[in-house]
């Protein structure tokens, strides 16, 4: 009996440590979000980019701890510390891990709304998004709330499969961002005489650094979504790698060697493979990532040139919204055993789940940002935008050379 108890304790401790490492890796990805945005925006908005990612994480933690986690999983932390630390505190670490996913939503949105959004109204909106909108869909998929997964299983033969959040995290974040972007409108000077005016990235090395940090952290995002050591899969790791490479190569080819496209290409592939990374054959993951890389390049250029109101600074709608939706569908295609996958997935369930995720995110984003905008405008004044968010909001420039 003592031996059995010792083995159980060791396994519990190992699982807790395993998931803690995953949480730390995904937490580090927020630095990637920050530097990707810092490298893309103009110099006069670099401080604002850094501050937004940090403060959004703080507000997201409070919103998810007190409200969001309960909405998604019907549990809370209003118990004694002795109860919370049962099983070596695994449940606490699980919250930490899932929080880093939830906090990615405002980080995704931040890149789309950069350079013209007011600070506090958007911070308040982030709190509502993480407390209510995101955990509602998270609970539908990852906790089976309201019988959603049971209904899909009974109707189409399988539940909606999203192993690491192509739709739950990235798709939802991208479509929420689209709602905010459309409400904000384009940056001043972005379009002149019906033609787009390119704002060049301020710092390609920072942009590249952000992309690399995200790529490395993504293996914690995907592989450690197993949440226990006995569920870890080398297939997830290799599929993540192949999708990343597919995104790089295709973005290089169709993006004409543009460094912005090349460094976002791997992210597009990784977004898309999250859902089916535990099911696909590595070749299926490669194709999934390659298609995602092409989708990002083509849709980013199309949106910038054909939709003046859709001024998406980092391209978060095509990168996370569209590639996330593609990932949900790709899991239903390349997860099939006939294409070398492990099977047990329904394309119809993937389609329905993806569409529901898009609707929840976009409508939820319109409601939250629309209501906040009614109370207090979410957009900087024209003078503040011209001066730049660094000076108009934070009263300090990124470097002493900025005026």
GROMACS .gro file of C-alpha atoms in nm:
model
  403
    1UNK     CA    1   0.000   0.000   0.000
    2UNK     CA    2   0.283   0.241   0.086
    3UNK     CA    3   0.451   0.166  -0.248
    4UNK     CA    4   0.127   0.228  -0.436
    5UNK     CA    5   0.074   0.556  -0.252
    6UNK     CA    6   0.431   0.668  -0.326
    7UNK     CA    7   0.389   0.589  -0.696
    8UNK     CA    8   0.061   0.782  -0.709
    9UNK     CA    9   0.221   1.080  -0.538
   10UNK     CA   10   0.515   1.072  -0.778
   11UNK     CA   11   0.281   1.055  -1.079
   12UNK     CA   12   0.072   1.343  -0.946
   13UNK     CA   13   0.384   1.550  -0.888
   14UNK     CA   14   0.520   1.466  -1.234
   15UNK     CA   15   0.192   1.565  -1.401
   16UNK     CA   16   0.182   1.889  -1.205
   17UNK     CA   17   0.539   1.973  -1.302
   18UNK     CA   18   0.475   1.876  -1.665
   19UNK     CA   19   0.176   2.107  -1.690
   20UNK     CA   20   0.360   2.383  -1.506
   21UNK     CA   21   0.634   2.375  -1.768
   22UNK     CA   22   0.366   2.401  -2.036
   23UNK     CA   23   0.210   2.700  -1.862
   24UNK     CA   24   0.549   2.873  -1.840
   25UNK     CA   25   0.619   2.808  -2.211
   26UNK     CA   26   0.284   2.954  -2.314
   27UNK     CA   27   0.336   3.245  -2.075
   28UNK     CA   28   0.663   3.314  -2.258
   29UNK     CA   29   0.467   3.332  -2.583
   30UNK     CA   30   0.318   3.658  -2.461
   31UNK     CA   31   0.665   3.809  -2.499
   32UNK     CA   32   0.643   3.686  -2.858
   33UNK     CA   33   0.311   3.864  -2.908
   34UNK     CA   34   0.468   4.179  -2.763
   35UNK     CA   35   0.778   4.185  -2.981
   36UNK     CA   36   0.587   4.086  -3.294
   37UNK     CA   37   0.368   4.393  -3.241
   38UNK     CA   38   0.657   4.620  -3.138
   39UNK     CA   39   0.844   4.531  -3.456
   40UNK     CA   40   0.541   4.589  -3.678
   41UNK     CA   41   0.397   4.918  -3.549
   42UNK     CA   42   0.557   5.257  -3.607
   43UNK     CA   43   0.813   5.391  -3.358
   44UNK     CA   44   0.562   5.624  -3.198
   45UNK     CA   45   0.350   5.327  -3.084
   46UNK     CA   46   0.612   5.080  -2.959
   47UNK     CA   47   0.576   5.155  -2.587
   48UNK     CA   48   0.199   5.122  -2.616
   49UNK     CA   49   0.237   4.778  -2.773
   50UNK     CA   50   0.452   4.654  -2.486
   51UNK     CA   51   0.228   4.802  -2.217
   52UNK     CA   52  -0.090   4.662  -2.370
   53UNK     CA   53   0.035   4.302  -2.372
   54UNK     CA   54   0.151   4.323  -2.010
   55UNK     CA   55  -0.157   4.494  -1.870
   56UNK     CA   56  -0.396   4.280  -2.075
   57UNK     CA   57  -0.237   3.977  -1.914
   58UNK     CA   58  -0.290   4.119  -1.566
   59UNK     CA   59  -0.655   4.203  -1.627
   60UNK     CA   60  -0.712   3.869  -1.803
   61UNK     CA   61  -0.577   3.681  -1.501
   62UNK     CA   62  -0.821   3.853  -1.267
   63UNK     CA   63  -1.115   3.812  -1.505
   64UNK     CA   64  -1.043   3.442  -1.565
   65UNK     CA   65  -0.967   3.361  -1.200
   66UNK     CA   66  -1.281   3.519  -1.056
   67UNK     CA   67  -1.529   3.464  -1.341
   68UNK     CA   68  -1.408   3.303  -1.664
   69UNK     CA   69  -1.279   2.973  -1.530
   70UNK     CA   70  -1.607   2.919  -1.349
   71UNK     CA   71  -1.805   2.996  -1.666
   72UNK     CA   72  -1.603   2.739  -1.861
   73UNK     CA   73  -1.557   2.462  -1.604
   74UNK     CA   74  -1.820   2.526  -1.334
   75UNK     CA   75  -1.561   2.544  -1.059
   76UNK     CA   76  -1.401   2.823  -0.857
   77UNK     CA   77  -1.123   2.893  -0.610
   78UNK     CA   78  -1.331   3.001  -0.311
   79UNK     CA   79  -1.202   2.721  -0.089
   80UNK     CA   80  -0.926   2.685   0.166
   81UNK     CA   81  -0.566   2.650   0.052
   82UNK     CA   82  -0.558   2.295   0.189
   83UNK     CA   83  -0.840   2.199  -0.049
   84UNK     CA   84  -0.686   2.381  -0.345
   85UNK     CA   85  -0.351   2.209  -0.303
   86UNK     CA   86  -0.492   1.856  -0.308
   87UNK     CA   87  -0.315   1.626  -0.555
   88UNK     CA   88  -0.006   1.847  -0.536
   89UNK     CA   89  -0.199   2.150  -0.660
   90UNK     CA   90  -0.256   2.001  -1.007
   91UNK     CA   91  -0.590   2.182  -1.044
   92UNK     CA   92  -0.422   2.514  -0.967
   93UNK     CA   93  -0.156   2.454  -1.229
   94UNK     CA   94  -0.426   2.348  -1.476
   95UNK     CA   95  -0.589   2.687  -1.418
   96UNK     CA   96  -0.253   2.857  -1.481
   97UNK     CA   97  -0.208   2.664  -1.805
   98UNK     CA   98  -0.558   2.742  -1.932
   99UNK     CA   99  -0.525   3.104  -1.822
  100UNK     CA  100  -0.230   3.151  -2.057
  101UNK     CA  101  -0.461   3.037  -2.338
  102UNK     CA  102  -0.737   3.275  -2.229
  103UNK     CA  103  -0.496   3.568  -2.200
  104UNK     CA  104  -0.385   3.506  -2.559
  105UNK     CA  105  -0.721   3.642  -2.677
  106UNK     CA  106  -0.650   4.009  -2.584
  107UNK     CA  107  -0.290   3.962  -2.704
  108UNK     CA  108  -0.423   3.857  -3.044
  109UNK     CA  109  -0.670   4.146  -3.053
  110UNK     CA  110  -0.396   4.392  -2.958
  111UNK     CA  111  -0.211   4.337  -3.284
  112UNK     CA  112  -0.516   4.413  -3.494
  113UNK     CA  113  -0.623   4.733  -3.317
  114UNK     CA  114  -0.275   4.880  -3.277
  115UNK     CA  115  -0.194   5.249  -3.319
  116UNK     CA  116  -0.543   5.399  -3.273
  117UNK     CA  117  -0.714   5.238  -2.973
  118UNK     CA  118  -0.762   5.406  -2.635
  119UNK     CA  119  -0.595   5.236  -2.342
  120UNK     CA  120  -0.847   5.197  -2.059
  121UNK     CA  121  -1.163   5.130  -2.264
  122UNK     CA  122  -0.987   4.849  -2.450
  123UNK     CA  123  -0.850   4.712  -2.123
  124UNK     CA  124  -1.203   4.701  -1.979
  125UNK     CA  125  -1.323   4.526  -2.293
  126UNK     CA  126  -1.045   4.268  -2.258
  127UNK     CA  127  -1.171   4.189  -1.908
  128UNK     CA  128  -1.524   4.122  -2.034
  129UNK     CA  129  -1.396   3.914  -2.326
  130UNK     CA  130  -1.188   3.687  -2.100
  131UNK     CA  131  -1.456   3.671  -1.828
  132UNK     CA  132  -1.752   3.591  -2.051
  133UNK     CA  133  -1.713   3.553  -2.429
  134UNK     CA  134  -1.407   3.329  -2.455
  135UNK     CA  135  -1.490   3.094  -2.163
  136UNK     CA  136  -1.844   3.044  -2.294
  137UNK     CA  137  -1.713   2.879  -2.611
  138UNK     CA  138  -1.421   2.719  -2.428
  139UNK     CA  139  -1.670   2.546  -2.197
  140UNK     CA  140  -1.882   2.428  -2.490
  141UNK     CA  141  -1.586   2.252  -2.649
  142UNK     CA  142  -1.347   2.153  -2.370
  143UNK     CA  143  -1.599   2.087  -2.095
  144UNK     CA  144  -1.902   1.975  -2.296
  145UNK     CA  145  -2.124   2.246  -2.148
  146UNK     CA  146  -2.493   2.262  -2.244
  147UNK     CA  147  -2.473   1.923  -2.418
  148UNK     CA  148  -2.304   2.074  -2.724
  149UNK     CA  149  -2.049   1.798  -2.775
  150UNK     CA  150  -2.302   1.525  -2.694
  151UNK     CA  151  -2.535   1.665  -2.960
  152UNK     CA  152  -2.259   1.668  -3.223
  153UNK     CA  153  -2.159   1.314  -3.131
  154UNK     CA  154  -2.516   1.189  -3.158
  155UNK     CA  155  -2.583   1.377  -3.481
  156UNK     CA  156  -2.260   1.335  -3.678
  157UNK     CA  157  -2.087   1.045  -3.505
  158UNK     CA  158  -1.810   1.243  -3.333
  159UNK     CA  159  -1.768   1.547  -3.111
  160UNK     CA  160  -1.594   1.865  -3.226
  161UNK     CA  161  -1.221   1.799  -3.202
  162UNK     CA  162  -0.990   2.088  -3.114
  163UNK     CA  163  -0.693   1.944  -2.931
  164UNK     CA  164  -0.497   2.265  -2.871
  165UNK     CA  165  -0.723   2.548  -2.977
  166UNK     CA  166  -0.715   2.626  -3.350
  167UNK     CA  167  -1.073   2.746  -3.313
  168UNK     CA  168  -1.121   2.772  -2.934
  169UNK     CA  169  -0.824   3.007  -2.890
  170UNK     CA  170  -0.697   3.136  -3.223
  171UNK     CA  171  -1.016   3.138  -3.425
  172UNK     CA  172  -1.207   3.302  -3.141
  173UNK     CA  173  -0.931   3.558  -3.089
  174UNK     CA  174  -0.912   3.641  -3.459
  175UNK     CA  175  -1.286   3.689  -3.504
  176UNK     CA  176  -1.317   3.895  -3.186
  177UNK     CA  177  -1.034   4.109  -3.323
  178UNK     CA  178  -1.221   4.153  -3.651
  179UNK     CA  179  -1.519   4.299  -3.463
  180UNK     CA  180  -1.293   4.547  -3.281
  181UNK     CA  181  -1.105   4.639  -3.600
  182UNK     CA  182  -1.426   4.715  -3.790
  183UNK     CA  183  -1.563   4.926  -3.506
  184UNK     CA  184  -1.240   5.124  -3.483
  185UNK     CA  185  -1.195   5.184  -3.854
  186UNK     CA  186  -0.869   5.250  -4.036
  187UNK     CA  187  -0.576   5.450  -3.905
  188UNK     CA  188  -0.551   5.810  -4.022
  189UNK     CA  189  -0.351   5.839  -4.341
  190UNK     CA  190  -0.380   5.469  -4.418
  191UNK     CA  191  -0.585   5.527  -4.733
  192UNK     CA  192  -0.542   5.820  -4.970
  193UNK     CA  193  -0.744   5.867  -5.288
  194UNK     CA  194  -0.874   5.514  -5.256
  195UNK     CA  195  -0.528   5.359  -5.241
  196UNK     CA  196  -0.355   5.198  -4.946
  197UNK     CA  197  -0.051   5.372  -4.800
  198UNK     CA  198   0.197   5.122  -4.662
  199UNK     CA  199   0.325   5.181  -4.309
  200UNK     CA  200   0.653   4.991  -4.303
  201UNK     CA  201   0.739   4.781  -3.995
  202UNK     CA  202   0.953   4.981  -3.756
  203UNK     CA  203   1.191   4.702  -3.655
  204UNK     CA  204   1.227   4.379  -3.852
  205UNK     CA  205   1.465   4.221  -3.594
  206UNK     CA  206   1.205   4.271  -3.318
  207UNK     CA  207   0.936   4.128  -3.547
  208UNK     CA  208   1.155   3.825  -3.613
  209UNK     CA  209   1.234   3.785  -3.244
  210UNK     CA  210   0.863   3.784  -3.163
  211UNK     CA  211   0.797   3.518  -3.427
  212UNK     CA  212   1.077   3.296  -3.296
  213UNK     CA  213   0.959   3.323  -2.935
  214UNK     CA  214   0.607   3.227  -3.044
  215UNK     CA  215   0.735   2.932  -3.249
  216UNK     CA  216   0.934   2.790  -2.958
  217UNK     CA  217   0.657   2.844  -2.705
  218UNK     CA  218   0.405   2.683  -2.938
  219UNK     CA  219   0.546   2.339  -2.865
  220UNK     CA  220   0.436   2.391  -2.505
  221UNK     CA  221   0.103   2.519  -2.635
  222UNK     CA  222   0.045   2.206  -2.845
  223UNK     CA  223   0.235   1.916  -2.692
  224UNK     CA  224   0.145   2.000  -2.333
  225UNK     CA  225  -0.223   2.034  -2.415
  226UNK     CA  226  -0.221   1.662  -2.328
  227UNK     CA  227  -0.210   1.796  -1.968
  228UNK     CA  228  -0.066   1.468  -1.830
  229UNK     CA  229   0.254   1.275  -1.892
  230UNK     CA  230   0.073   0.961  -2.002
  231UNK     CA  231  -0.105   1.164  -2.273
  232UNK     CA  232   0.207   1.319  -2.424
  233UNK     CA  233   0.254   1.241  -2.793
  234UNK     CA  234   0.554   1.270  -3.019
  235UNK     CA  235   0.304   1.289  -3.306
  236UNK     CA  236   0.186   1.628  -3.178
  237UNK     CA  237   0.543   1.757  -3.168
  238UNK     CA  238   0.631   1.641  -3.520
  239UNK     CA  239   0.300   1.758  -3.665
  240UNK     CA  240   0.356   2.101  -3.510
  241UNK     CA  241   0.703   2.109  -3.663
  242UNK     CA  242   0.582   2.007  -4.009
  243UNK     CA  243   0.295   2.256  -4.011
  244UNK     CA  244   0.534   2.531  -3.905
  245UNK     CA  245   0.772   2.443  -4.189
  246UNK     CA  246   0.486   2.425  -4.438
  247UNK     CA  247   0.380   2.774  -4.339
  248UNK     CA  248   0.735   2.909  -4.371
  249UNK     CA  249   0.801   2.768  -4.718
  250UNK     CA  250   0.467   2.860  -4.873
  251UNK     CA  251   0.466   3.209  -4.722
  252UNK     CA  252   0.816   3.257  -4.865
  253UNK     CA  253   0.704   3.150  -5.212
  254UNK     CA  254   0.372   3.334  -5.240
  255UNK     CA  255   0.486   3.629  -5.027
  256UNK     CA  256   0.778   3.711  -5.257
  257UNK     CA  257   1.041   3.676  -4.981
  258UNK     CA  258   0.880   3.953  -4.775
  259UNK     CA  259   1.018   3.921  -4.418
  260UNK     CA  260   0.681   4.005  -4.264
  261UNK     CA  261   0.513   3.720  -4.447
  262UNK     CA  262   0.800   3.479  -4.389
  263UNK     CA  263   0.795   3.534  -4.013
  264UNK     CA  264   0.417   3.511  -3.992
  265UNK     CA  265   0.407   3.202  -4.215
  266UNK     CA  266   0.517   2.960  -3.941
  267UNK     CA  267   0.263   3.113  -3.705
  268UNK     CA  268  -0.013   3.056  -3.960
  269UNK     CA  269   0.088   2.691  -3.990
  270UNK     CA  270   0.101   2.646  -3.614
  271UNK     CA  271  -0.240   2.808  -3.567
  272UNK     CA  272  -0.391   2.571  -3.821
  273UNK     CA  273  -0.240   2.250  -3.686
  274UNK     CA  274  -0.348   2.301  -3.323
  275UNK     CA  275  -0.687   2.135  -3.366
  276UNK     CA  276  -0.572   1.814  -3.531
  277UNK     CA  277  -0.210   1.789  -3.422
  278UNK     CA  278  -0.287   1.473  -3.224
  279UNK     CA  279  -0.465   1.306  -3.519
  280UNK     CA  280  -0.294   1.393  -3.846
  281UNK     CA  281  -0.017   1.221  -4.032
  282UNK     CA  282   0.290   1.449  -4.052
  283UNK     CA  283   0.236   1.493  -4.428
  284UNK     CA  284  -0.120   1.603  -4.360
  285UNK     CA  285   0.018   1.853  -4.108
  286UNK     CA  286   0.266   1.980  -4.368
  287UNK     CA  287  -0.015   2.039  -4.618
  288UNK     CA  288  -0.230   2.200  -4.349
  289UNK     CA  289   0.048   2.442  -4.259
  290UNK     CA  290   0.127   2.519  -4.623
  291UNK     CA  291  -0.234   2.606  -4.702
  292UNK     CA  292  -0.246   2.824  -4.391
  293UNK     CA  293   0.066   3.013  -4.504
  294UNK     CA  294  -0.097   3.084  -4.841
  295UNK     CA  295  -0.426   3.186  -4.680
  296UNK     CA  296  -0.249   3.436  -4.458
  297UNK     CA  297  -0.057   3.604  -4.740
  298UNK     CA  298  -0.346   3.625  -4.986
  299UNK     CA  299  -0.610   3.735  -4.737
  300UNK     CA  300  -0.385   3.988  -4.568
  301UNK     CA  301  -0.312   4.155  -4.901
  302UNK     CA  302  -0.675   4.134  -5.011
  303UNK     CA  303  -0.810   4.285  -4.689
  304UNK     CA  304  -0.558   4.567  -4.687
  305UNK     CA  305  -0.620   4.662  -5.048
  306UNK     CA  306  -0.993   4.596  -5.088
  307UNK     CA  307  -1.147   4.673  -4.748
  308UNK     CA  308  -1.049   5.021  -4.628
  309UNK     CA  309  -1.222   4.985  -4.291
  310UNK     CA  310  -1.043   4.657  -4.219
  311UNK     CA  311  -0.709   4.805  -4.115
  312UNK     CA  312  -0.562   4.501  -3.943
  313UNK     CA  313  -0.211   4.609  -3.842
  314UNK     CA  314  -0.061   4.264  -3.776
  315UNK     CA  315  -0.304   4.067  -3.990
  316UNK     CA  316  -0.456   3.891  -3.690
  317UNK     CA  317  -0.787   3.817  -3.864
  318UNK     CA  318  -0.631   3.617  -4.150
  319UNK     CA  319  -0.359   3.472  -3.925
  320UNK     CA  320  -0.572   3.363  -3.629
  321UNK     CA  321  -0.931   3.396  -3.747
  322UNK     CA  322  -0.909   3.240  -4.093
  323UNK     CA  323  -0.619   3.003  -4.033
  324UNK     CA  324  -0.781   2.897  -3.704
  325UNK     CA  325  -1.105   2.819  -3.887
  326UNK     CA  326  -0.908   2.632  -4.153
  327UNK     CA  327  -0.741   2.432  -3.875
  328UNK     CA  328  -1.080   2.326  -3.740
  329UNK     CA  329  -1.178   2.197  -4.085
  330UNK     CA  330  -0.833   2.048  -4.155
  331UNK     CA  331  -0.865   1.829  -3.845
  332UNK     CA  332  -1.179   1.681  -4.001
  333UNK     CA  333  -1.001   1.622  -4.332
  334UNK     CA  334  -0.648   1.509  -4.251
  335UNK     CA  335  -0.753   1.343  -3.927
  336UNK     CA  336  -0.942   1.081  -4.126
  337UNK     CA  337  -0.782   0.736  -4.133
  338UNK     CA  338  -0.814   0.721  -4.512
  339UNK     CA  339  -0.564   1.009  -4.529
  340UNK     CA  340  -0.327   0.855  -4.278
  341UNK     CA  341  -0.479   1.010  -3.967
  342UNK     CA  342  -0.597   0.833  -3.653
  343UNK     CA  343  -0.967   0.875  -3.733
  344UNK     CA  344  -1.250   0.928  -3.488
  345UNK     CA  345  -1.334   1.273  -3.623
  346UNK     CA  346  -1.628   1.402  -3.829
  347UNK     CA  347  -1.590   1.673  -4.091
  348UNK     CA  348  -1.949   1.786  -4.030
  349UNK     CA  349  -1.884   1.822  -3.657
  350UNK     CA  350  -1.571   2.019  -3.737
  351UNK     CA  351  -1.766   2.246  -3.969
  352UNK     CA  352  -2.048   2.306  -3.722
  353UNK     CA  353  -1.810   2.362  -3.430
  354UNK     CA  354  -1.599   2.604  -3.633
  355UNK     CA  355  -1.901   2.806  -3.748
  356UNK     CA  356  -2.038   2.824  -3.393
  357UNK     CA  357  -1.700   2.945  -3.271
  358UNK     CA  358  -1.692   3.218  -3.536
  359UNK     CA  359  -2.044   3.333  -3.450
  360UNK     CA  360  -1.981   3.341  -3.074
  361UNK     CA  361  -1.656   3.532  -3.121
  362UNK     CA  362  -1.771   3.787  -3.378
  363UNK     CA  363  -2.108   3.861  -3.218
  364UNK     CA  364  -1.954   3.862  -2.870
  365UNK     CA  365  -1.683   4.101  -2.988
  366UNK     CA  366  -1.936   4.336  -3.147
  367UNK     CA  367  -2.144   4.340  -2.829
  368UNK     CA  368  -1.854   4.396  -2.587
  369UNK     CA  369  -1.660   4.653  -2.790
  370UNK     CA  370  -1.983   4.819  -2.905
  371UNK     CA  371  -2.111   4.864  -2.549
  372UNK     CA  372  -1.775   4.987  -2.420
  373UNK     CA  373  -1.761   5.231  -2.711
  374UNK     CA  374  -2.102   5.369  -2.616
  375UNK     CA  375  -1.984   5.435  -2.261
  376UNK     CA  376  -1.641   5.566  -2.356
  377UNK     CA  377  -1.500   5.592  -2.707
  378UNK     CA  378  -1.251   5.316  -2.786
  379UNK     CA  379  -1.058   5.526  -3.038
  380UNK     CA  380  -0.788   5.787  -2.983
  381UNK     CA  381  -0.859   6.139  -3.099
  382UNK     CA  382  -0.710   6.242  -3.432
  383UNK     CA  383  -0.449   6.455  -3.255
  384UNK     CA  384  -0.354   6.173  -3.015
  385UNK     CA  385  -0.325   5.927  -3.300
  386UNK     CA  386  -0.105   6.165  -3.498
  387UNK     CA  387   0.120   6.219  -3.196
  388UNK     CA  388   0.136   5.846  -3.130
  389UNK     CA  389   0.009   5.637  -2.841
  390UNK     CA  390   0.349   5.638  -2.669
  391UNK     CA  391   0.340   6.011  -2.597
  392UNK     CA  392  -0.035   6.072  -2.592
  393UNK     CA  393  -0.114   5.777  -2.361
  394UNK     CA  394   0.207   5.690  -2.171
  395UNK     CA  395   0.395   6.021  -2.190
  396UNK     CA  396   0.719   5.854  -2.289
  397UNK     CA  397   0.884   5.748  -2.614
  398UNK     CA  398   1.048   5.415  -2.687
  399UNK     CA  399   1.386   5.580  -2.749
  400UNK     CA  400   1.535   5.920  -2.680
  401UNK     CA  401   1.549   5.986  -3.056
  402UNK     CA  402   1.169   5.988  -3.086
  403UNK     CA  403   1.006   6.329  -3.088
   0.00000   0.00000   0.00000
